[in-house]
mmCIF file of C-alpha atoms in Angstrom:
data_model
loop_
_atom_site.group_PDB
_atom_site.id
_atom_site.type_symbol
_atom_site.label_atom_id
_atom_site.label_comp_id
_atom_site.label_asym_id
_atom_site.label_seq_id
_atom_site.Cartn_x
_atom_site.Cartn_y
_atom_site.Cartn_z
ATOM 1 C CA UNK U 167 3.004 -11.021 -8.027
ATOM 2 C CA UNK U 168 2.870 -14.811 -7.858
ATOM 3 C CA UNK U 169 2.010 -14.572 -4.164
ATOM 4 C CA UNK U 170 0.469 -11.505 -2.538
ATOM 5 C CA UNK U 171 -0.425 -11.121 1.136
ATOM 6 C CA UNK U 172 -2.558 -8.100 2.013
ATOM 7 C CA UNK U 173 -2.956 -7.136 5.678
ATOM 8 C CA UNK U 174 -2.848 -10.799 6.697
ATOM 9 C CA UNK U 175 -3.493 -11.418 10.374
ATOM 10 C CA UNK U 176 -3.546 -14.839 12.014
ATOM 11 C CA UNK U 177 -4.660 -15.394 15.592
ATOM 12 C CA UNK U 178 -4.744 -18.764 17.331
ATOM 13 C CA UNK U 179 -7.203 -19.173 20.188
ATOM 14 C CA UNK U 180 -9.584 -16.678 21.728
ATOM 15 C CA UNK U 181 -9.801 -14.473 24.770
ATOM 16 C CA UNK U 182 -6.853 -13.718 27.060
ATOM 17 C CA UNK U 183 -4.985 -16.775 25.824
ATOM 18 C CA UNK U 184 -5.122 -15.798 22.135
ATOM 19 C CA UNK U 185 -1.798 -15.722 20.294
ATOM 20 C CA UNK U 186 -1.232 -13.419 17.336
ATOM 21 C CA UNK U 187 1.088 -15.266 14.953
ATOM 22 C CA UNK U 188 0.847 -12.691 12.142
ATOM 23 C CA UNK U 189 0.024 -9.050 12.774
ATOM 24 C CA UNK U 190 -1.194 -7.558 9.515
ATOM 25 C CA UNK U 191 1.469 -8.605 6.991
ATOM 26 C CA UNK U 192 1.399 -7.044 3.537
ATOM 27 C CA UNK U 193 3.996 -8.382 1.150
ATOM 28 C CA UNK U 194 4.345 -9.651 -2.423
ATOM 29 C CA UNK U 195 6.582 -12.335 -3.913
ATOM 30 C CA UNK U 196 7.298 -11.598 -7.569
ATOM 31 C CA UNK U 197 7.323 -14.241 -10.291
ATOM 32 C CA UNK U 198 10.727 -15.793 -10.850
ATOM 33 C CA UNK U 199 12.209 -14.698 -7.520
ATOM 34 C CA UNK U 200 13.818 -16.700 -4.730
ATOM 35 C CA UNK U 201 13.047 -15.266 -1.291
ATOM 36 C CA UNK U 202 14.141 -16.490 2.134
ATOM 37 C CA UNK U 203 12.009 -15.789 5.206
ATOM 38 C CA UNK U 204 13.885 -15.609 8.503
ATOM 39 C CA UNK U 205 13.347 -14.599 12.091
ATOM 40 C CA UNK U 206 13.589 -15.791 15.679
ATOM 41 C CA UNK U 207 11.697 -18.865 16.831
ATOM 42 C CA UNK U 208 8.014 -17.981 17.127
ATOM 43 C CA UNK U 209 8.277 -15.002 14.806
ATOM 44 C CA UNK U 210 5.571 -16.314 12.442
ATOM 45 C CA UNK U 211 7.734 -17.688 9.617
ATOM 46 C CA UNK U 212 5.925 -20.992 9.154
ATOM 47 C CA UNK U 213 2.530 -19.371 9.700
ATOM 48 C CA UNK U 214 3.272 -16.902 6.922
ATOM 49 C CA UNK U 215 4.275 -19.737 4.612
ATOM 50 C CA UNK U 216 1.187 -21.796 5.452
ATOM 51 C CA UNK U 217 -1.159 -18.838 4.893
ATOM 52 C CA UNK U 218 0.587 -17.919 1.633
ATOM 53 C CA UNK U 219 0.236 -21.491 0.376
ATOM 54 C CA UNK U 220 -3.425 -21.797 1.292
ATOM 55 C CA UNK U 221 -2.708 -24.447 3.924
ATOM 56 C CA UNK U 222 -4.010 -22.215 6.713
ATOM 57 C CA UNK U 223 -6.776 -19.604 6.622
ATOM 58 C CA UNK U 224 -5.953 -16.085 7.843
ATOM 59 C CA UNK U 225 -8.070 -14.611 10.601
ATOM 60 C CA UNK U 226 -8.351 -11.507 8.430
ATOM 61 C CA UNK U 227 -6.770 -10.080 5.295
ATOM 62 C CA UNK U 228 -6.374 -11.644 1.879
ATOM 63 C CA UNK U 229 -3.943 -13.930 0.075
ATOM 64 C CA UNK U 230 -3.647 -14.099 -3.705
ATOM 65 C CA UNK U 231 -1.900 -17.092 -5.249
ATOM 66 C CA UNK U 232 -0.934 -16.990 -8.955
ATOM 67 C CA UNK U 233 -3.407 -14.160 -9.428
ATOM 68 C CA UNK U 234 -6.335 -15.804 -7.652
ATOM 69 C CA UNK U 235 -7.678 -14.715 -4.286
ATOM 70 C CA UNK U 236 -7.966 -17.564 -1.792
ATOM 71 C CA UNK U 237 -10.734 -15.840 0.147
ATOM 72 C CA UNK U 238 -13.868 -17.953 0.206
ATOM 73 C CA UNK U 239 -12.440 -20.926 -1.691
ATOM 74 C CA UNK U 240 -13.585 -24.290 -0.354
ATOM 75 C CA UNK U 241 -11.123 -27.110 0.298
ATOM 76 C CA UNK U 242 -11.746 -28.721 -3.099
ATOM 77 C CA UNK U 243 -10.963 -25.500 -4.965
ATOM 78 C CA UNK U 244 -7.877 -24.903 -2.800
ATOM 79 C CA UNK U 245 -6.635 -28.437 -3.416
ATOM 80 C CA UNK U 246 -7.066 -28.069 -7.173
ATOM 81 C CA UNK U 247 -5.254 -24.716 -7.191
ATOM 82 C CA UNK U 248 -2.347 -26.063 -5.137
ATOM 83 C CA UNK U 249 -2.111 -29.206 -7.240
ATOM 84 C CA UNK U 250 -1.920 -27.171 -10.430
ATOM 85 C CA UNK U 251 0.355 -24.329 -9.371
ATOM 86 C CA UNK U 252 2.205 -25.121 -6.146
ATOM 87 C CA UNK U 253 4.900 -27.496 -4.924
ATOM 88 C CA UNK U 254 5.945 -28.048 -1.311
ATOM 89 C CA UNK U 255 9.090 -29.069 0.529
ATOM 90 C CA UNK U 256 8.470 -29.421 4.254
ATOM 91 C CA UNK U 257 10.501 -30.768 7.152
ATOM 92 C CA UNK U 258 8.369 -33.909 7.165
ATOM 93 C CA UNK U 259 9.090 -35.629 3.873
ATOM 94 C CA UNK U 260 5.542 -36.975 3.237
ATOM 95 C CA UNK U 261 6.756 -39.787 0.996
ATOM 96 C CA UNK U 262 4.598 -42.787 0.148
ATOM 97 C CA UNK U 263 6.354 -45.826 1.685
ATOM 98 C CA UNK U 264 5.133 -48.298 -0.942
ATOM 99 C CA UNK U 265 6.427 -46.241 -3.884
ATOM 100 C CA UNK U 266 9.933 -46.049 -5.321
ATOM 101 C CA UNK U 267 11.962 -42.859 -5.489
ATOM 102 C CA UNK U 268 10.890 -42.178 -9.048
ATOM 103 C CA UNK U 269 7.243 -42.985 -8.331
ATOM 104 C CA UNK U 270 7.256 -40.585 -5.367
ATOM 105 C CA UNK U 271 8.799 -37.855 -7.497
ATOM 106 C CA UNK U 272 6.118 -38.089 -10.204
ATOM 107 C CA UNK U 273 3.193 -38.697 -7.801
ATOM 108 C CA UNK U 274 1.827 -35.097 -7.851
ATOM 109 C CA UNK U 275 1.855 -35.169 -11.649
ATOM 110 C CA UNK U 276 0.103 -38.534 -11.659
ATOM 111 C CA UNK U 277 -2.584 -37.276 -9.274
ATOM 112 C CA UNK U 278 -3.080 -34.222 -11.488
ATOM 113 C CA UNK U 279 -3.560 -36.445 -14.548
ATOM 114 C CA UNK U 280 -0.412 -35.110 -16.222
ATOM 115 C CA UNK U 281 2.225 -37.057 -18.103
ATOM 116 C CA UNK U 282 5.640 -36.473 -16.554
ATOM 117 C CA UNK U 283 8.531 -35.240 -18.654
ATOM 118 C CA UNK U 284 10.679 -38.353 -18.240
ATOM 119 C CA UNK U 285 13.908 -36.651 -19.280
ATOM 120 C CA UNK U 286 13.360 -33.805 -16.812
ATOM 121 C CA UNK U 287 12.371 -36.165 -13.987
ATOM 122 C CA UNK U 288 15.557 -38.152 -14.554
ATOM 123 C CA UNK U 289 17.606 -34.938 -14.606
ATOM 124 C CA UNK U 290 16.076 -33.665 -11.357
ATOM 125 C CA UNK U 291 16.720 -36.980 -9.612
ATOM 126 C CA UNK U 292 20.283 -36.923 -10.896
ATOM 127 C CA UNK U 293 20.840 -33.383 -9.679
ATOM 128 C CA UNK U 294 19.829 -34.316 -6.122
ATOM 129 C CA UNK U 295 22.223 -37.261 -6.267
ATOM 130 C CA UNK U 296 19.717 -40.120 -6.315
ATOM 131 C CA UNK U 297 20.076 -41.455 -9.847
ATOM 132 C CA UNK U 298 21.383 -44.758 -8.459
ATOM 133 C CA UNK U 299 18.430 -44.992 -6.058
ATOM 134 C CA UNK U 300 15.457 -44.549 -8.393
ATOM 135 C CA UNK U 301 14.045 -48.003 -7.627
ATOM 136 C CA UNK U 302 14.548 -47.817 -3.868
ATOM 137 C CA UNK U 303 11.708 -47.198 -1.431
ATOM 138 C CA UNK U 304 11.838 -44.612 1.382
ATOM 139 C CA UNK U 305 12.606 -47.249 4.028
ATOM 140 C CA UNK U 306 15.818 -48.014 2.163
ATOM 141 C CA UNK U 307 16.981 -44.394 2.264
ATOM 142 C CA UNK U 308 18.568 -42.225 4.920
ATOM 143 C CA UNK U 309 16.749 -39.162 6.236
ATOM 144 C CA UNK U 310 18.887 -36.900 4.052
ATOM 145 C CA UNK U 311 18.114 -39.006 0.987
ATOM 146 C CA UNK U 312 14.387 -38.887 1.747
ATOM 147 C CA UNK U 313 14.603 -35.094 1.930
ATOM 148 C CA UNK U 314 16.255 -35.087 -1.481
ATOM 149 C CA UNK U 315 13.347 -37.119 -2.863
ATOM 150 C CA UNK U 316 10.935 -34.516 -1.475
ATOM 151 C CA UNK U 317 12.920 -31.741 -3.135
ATOM 152 C CA UNK U 318 13.057 -33.581 -6.460
ATOM 153 C CA UNK U 319 9.291 -34.105 -6.268
ATOM 154 C CA UNK U 320 8.743 -30.385 -5.747
ATOM 155 C CA UNK U 321 10.916 -29.477 -8.730
ATOM 156 C CA UNK U 322 9.741 -32.150 -11.156
ATOM 157 C CA UNK U 323 6.402 -30.517 -11.921
ATOM 158 C CA UNK U 324 7.904 -27.107 -12.741
ATOM 159 C CA UNK U 325 5.045 -25.389 -10.923
ATOM 160 C CA UNK U 326 4.618 -21.628 -10.672
ATOM 161 C CA UNK U 327 5.448 -21.522 -6.950
ATOM 162 C CA UNK U 328 7.494 -23.650 -4.565
ATOM 163 C CA UNK U 329 7.145 -23.263 -0.803
ATOM 164 C CA UNK U 330 10.006 -24.734 1.211
ATOM 165 C CA UNK U 331 10.156 -25.000 5.008
ATOM 166 C CA UNK U 332 13.752 -25.673 6.149
ATOM 167 C CA UNK U 333 14.455 -27.728 2.988
ATOM 168 C CA UNK U 334 18.125 -28.358 3.812
ATOM 169 C CA UNK U 335 17.791 -29.019 7.518
ATOM 170 C CA UNK U 336 18.414 -32.774 7.186
ATOM 171 C CA UNK U 337 21.129 -32.564 4.555
ATOM 172 C CA UNK U 338 24.904 -32.642 4.739
ATOM 173 C CA UNK U 339 26.697 -29.448 3.755
ATOM 174 C CA UNK U 340 27.644 -30.528 0.225
ATOM 175 C CA UNK U 341 24.175 -31.805 -0.668
ATOM 176 C CA UNK U 342 22.527 -28.766 0.930
ATOM 177 C CA UNK U 343 24.516 -26.392 -1.245
ATOM 178 C CA UNK U 344 23.672 -28.428 -4.348
ATOM 179 C CA UNK U 345 19.969 -28.311 -3.492
ATOM 180 C CA UNK U 346 20.060 -24.558 -2.826
ATOM 181 C CA UNK U 347 21.755 -24.015 -6.166
ATOM 182 C CA UNK U 348 19.041 -26.082 -7.835
ATOM 183 C CA UNK U 349 16.277 -24.042 -6.166
ATOM 184 C CA UNK U 350 17.975 -20.819 -7.246
ATOM 185 C CA UNK U 351 18.443 -22.051 -10.818
ATOM 186 C CA UNK U 352 14.790 -23.115 -11.017
ATOM 187 C CA UNK U 353 13.703 -19.558 -10.286
ATOM 188 C CA UNK U 354 16.100 -18.064 -12.800
ATOM 189 C CA UNK U 355 15.618 -20.555 -15.631
ATOM 190 C CA UNK U 356 11.907 -21.349 -15.328
ATOM 191 C CA UNK U 357 10.529 -18.175 -13.773
ATOM 192 C CA UNK U 358 9.465 -20.160 -10.710
ATOM 193 C CA UNK U 359 8.731 -18.292 -7.488
ATOM 194 C CA UNK U 360 10.409 -19.871 -4.463
ATOM 195 C CA UNK U 361 9.603 -18.912 -0.868
ATOM 196 C CA UNK U 362 11.903 -20.596 1.642
ATOM 197 C CA UNK U 363 11.739 -20.500 5.426
ATOM 198 C CA UNK U 364 15.150 -21.107 6.951
ATOM 199 C CA UNK U 365 17.168 -20.418 10.087
ATOM 200 C CA UNK U 366 20.498 -20.803 8.273
ATOM 201 C CA UNK U 367 22.249 -17.610 7.050
ATOM 202 C CA UNK U 368 24.228 -19.644 4.499
ATOM 203 C CA UNK U 369 21.029 -21.060 3.017
ATOM 204 C CA UNK U 370 19.457 -17.600 2.972
ATOM 205 C CA UNK U 371 22.450 -16.214 1.086
ATOM 206 C CA UNK U 372 21.407 -18.263 -1.960
ATOM 207 C CA UNK U 373 18.164 -16.279 -2.201
ATOM 208 C CA UNK U 374 17.828 -12.986 -4.037
ATOM 209 C CA UNK U 375 16.344 -11.309 -1.002
ATOM 210 C CA UNK U 376 15.651 -12.073 2.636
ATOM 211 C CA UNK U 377 12.580 -10.975 4.599
ATOM 212 C CA UNK U 378 12.961 -10.827 8.391
ATOM 213 C CA UNK U 379 9.980 -11.352 10.697
ATOM 214 C CA UNK U 380 9.764 -10.400 14.348
ATOM 215 C CA UNK U 381 6.631 -11.002 16.432
ATOM 216 C CA UNK U 382 4.501 -11.680 13.374
ATOM 217 C CA UNK U 383 5.491 -8.513 11.527
ATOM 218 C CA UNK U 384 8.010 -7.719 8.825
ATOM 219 C CA UNK U 385 10.930 -6.040 10.556
ATOM 220 C CA UNK U 386 13.267 -5.571 7.588
ATOM 221 C CA UNK U 387 14.423 -7.015 4.295
ATOM 222 C CA UNK U 388 17.624 -7.130 2.318
ATOM 223 C CA UNK U 389 18.589 -7.879 -1.271
ATOM 224 C CA UNK U 390 21.747 -9.551 -2.555
ATOM 225 C CA UNK U 391 22.300 -11.180 0.846
ATOM 226 C CA UNK U 392 25.500 -12.738 2.083
ATOM 227 C CA UNK U 393 25.767 -15.172 4.985
ATOM 228 C CA UNK U 394 27.559 -12.458 6.959
ATOM 229 C CA UNK U 395 24.971 -9.737 6.298
ATOM 230 C CA UNK U 396 22.107 -12.080 7.158
ATOM 231 C CA UNK U 397 23.743 -13.205 10.399
ATOM 232 C CA UNK U 398 24.415 -9.585 11.343
ATOM 233 C CA UNK U 399 20.791 -8.580 10.735
ATOM 234 C CA UNK U 400 19.506 -11.517 12.779
ATOM 235 C CA UNK U 401 21.806 -10.536 15.620
ATOM 236 C CA UNK U 402 20.626 -6.920 15.392
ATOM 237 C CA UNK U 403 16.956 -7.943 15.474
ATOM 238 C CA UNK U 404 17.464 -10.281 18.410
ATOM 239 C CA UNK U 405 19.101 -7.487 20.414
ATOM 240 C CA UNK U 406 16.681 -4.718 19.458
ATOM 241 C CA UNK U 407 13.902 -3.910 21.933
ATOM 242 C CA UNK U 408 10.505 -5.097 20.731
ATOM 243 C CA UNK U 409 7.487 -2.833 20.713
ATOM 244 C CA UNK U 410 4.436 -3.864 22.668
#
């Protein structure tokens, strides 16, 4: 497993006002797979992603990332592990305003002291439709174009794992489908593990499997999803009575 969660529980706050965001999740994401995580608002999707990526510390349980347990690692060790093995695409683009598109794309590699594969960087930027914008800065781009830069940055390093939180939320339909195809191809061609949180059944249909969360627990999963089957399962889960 590239990512393994074992009895992961996450509670925010203490006492009567405490909120359990994850309720003992055990799940593994295999190398080279593309998995979508879905569920109603407040179901724990983003919390699961943040715990899996080492961005948040579980209240209890263990997370293993590329074969290494995160338990007890200090922030320096976590940062080094993420920098070496993990890429992120979040709803906030986190681009450096003073850098060009190309400079933003290669920034994680630069910080890691690695030489970028120029041909691959150019290809990734081309695939997200920004080859004519390589010298532009974020302020000169639309929100959708900035999201494409963030996606290109995540793919350029060919890391073991990519975590994506609503990666197509700011994109038009055509570009979104192109990006989803690129994420899927990365998993198949490079053996990269991709974990994507999304609310969109169409986006989820590009994954190999979909995991559904309800109230911080895994409610079901499906393989070979279609937009229709995903939408039907979401509707079923939203109508099903929830256990206390």
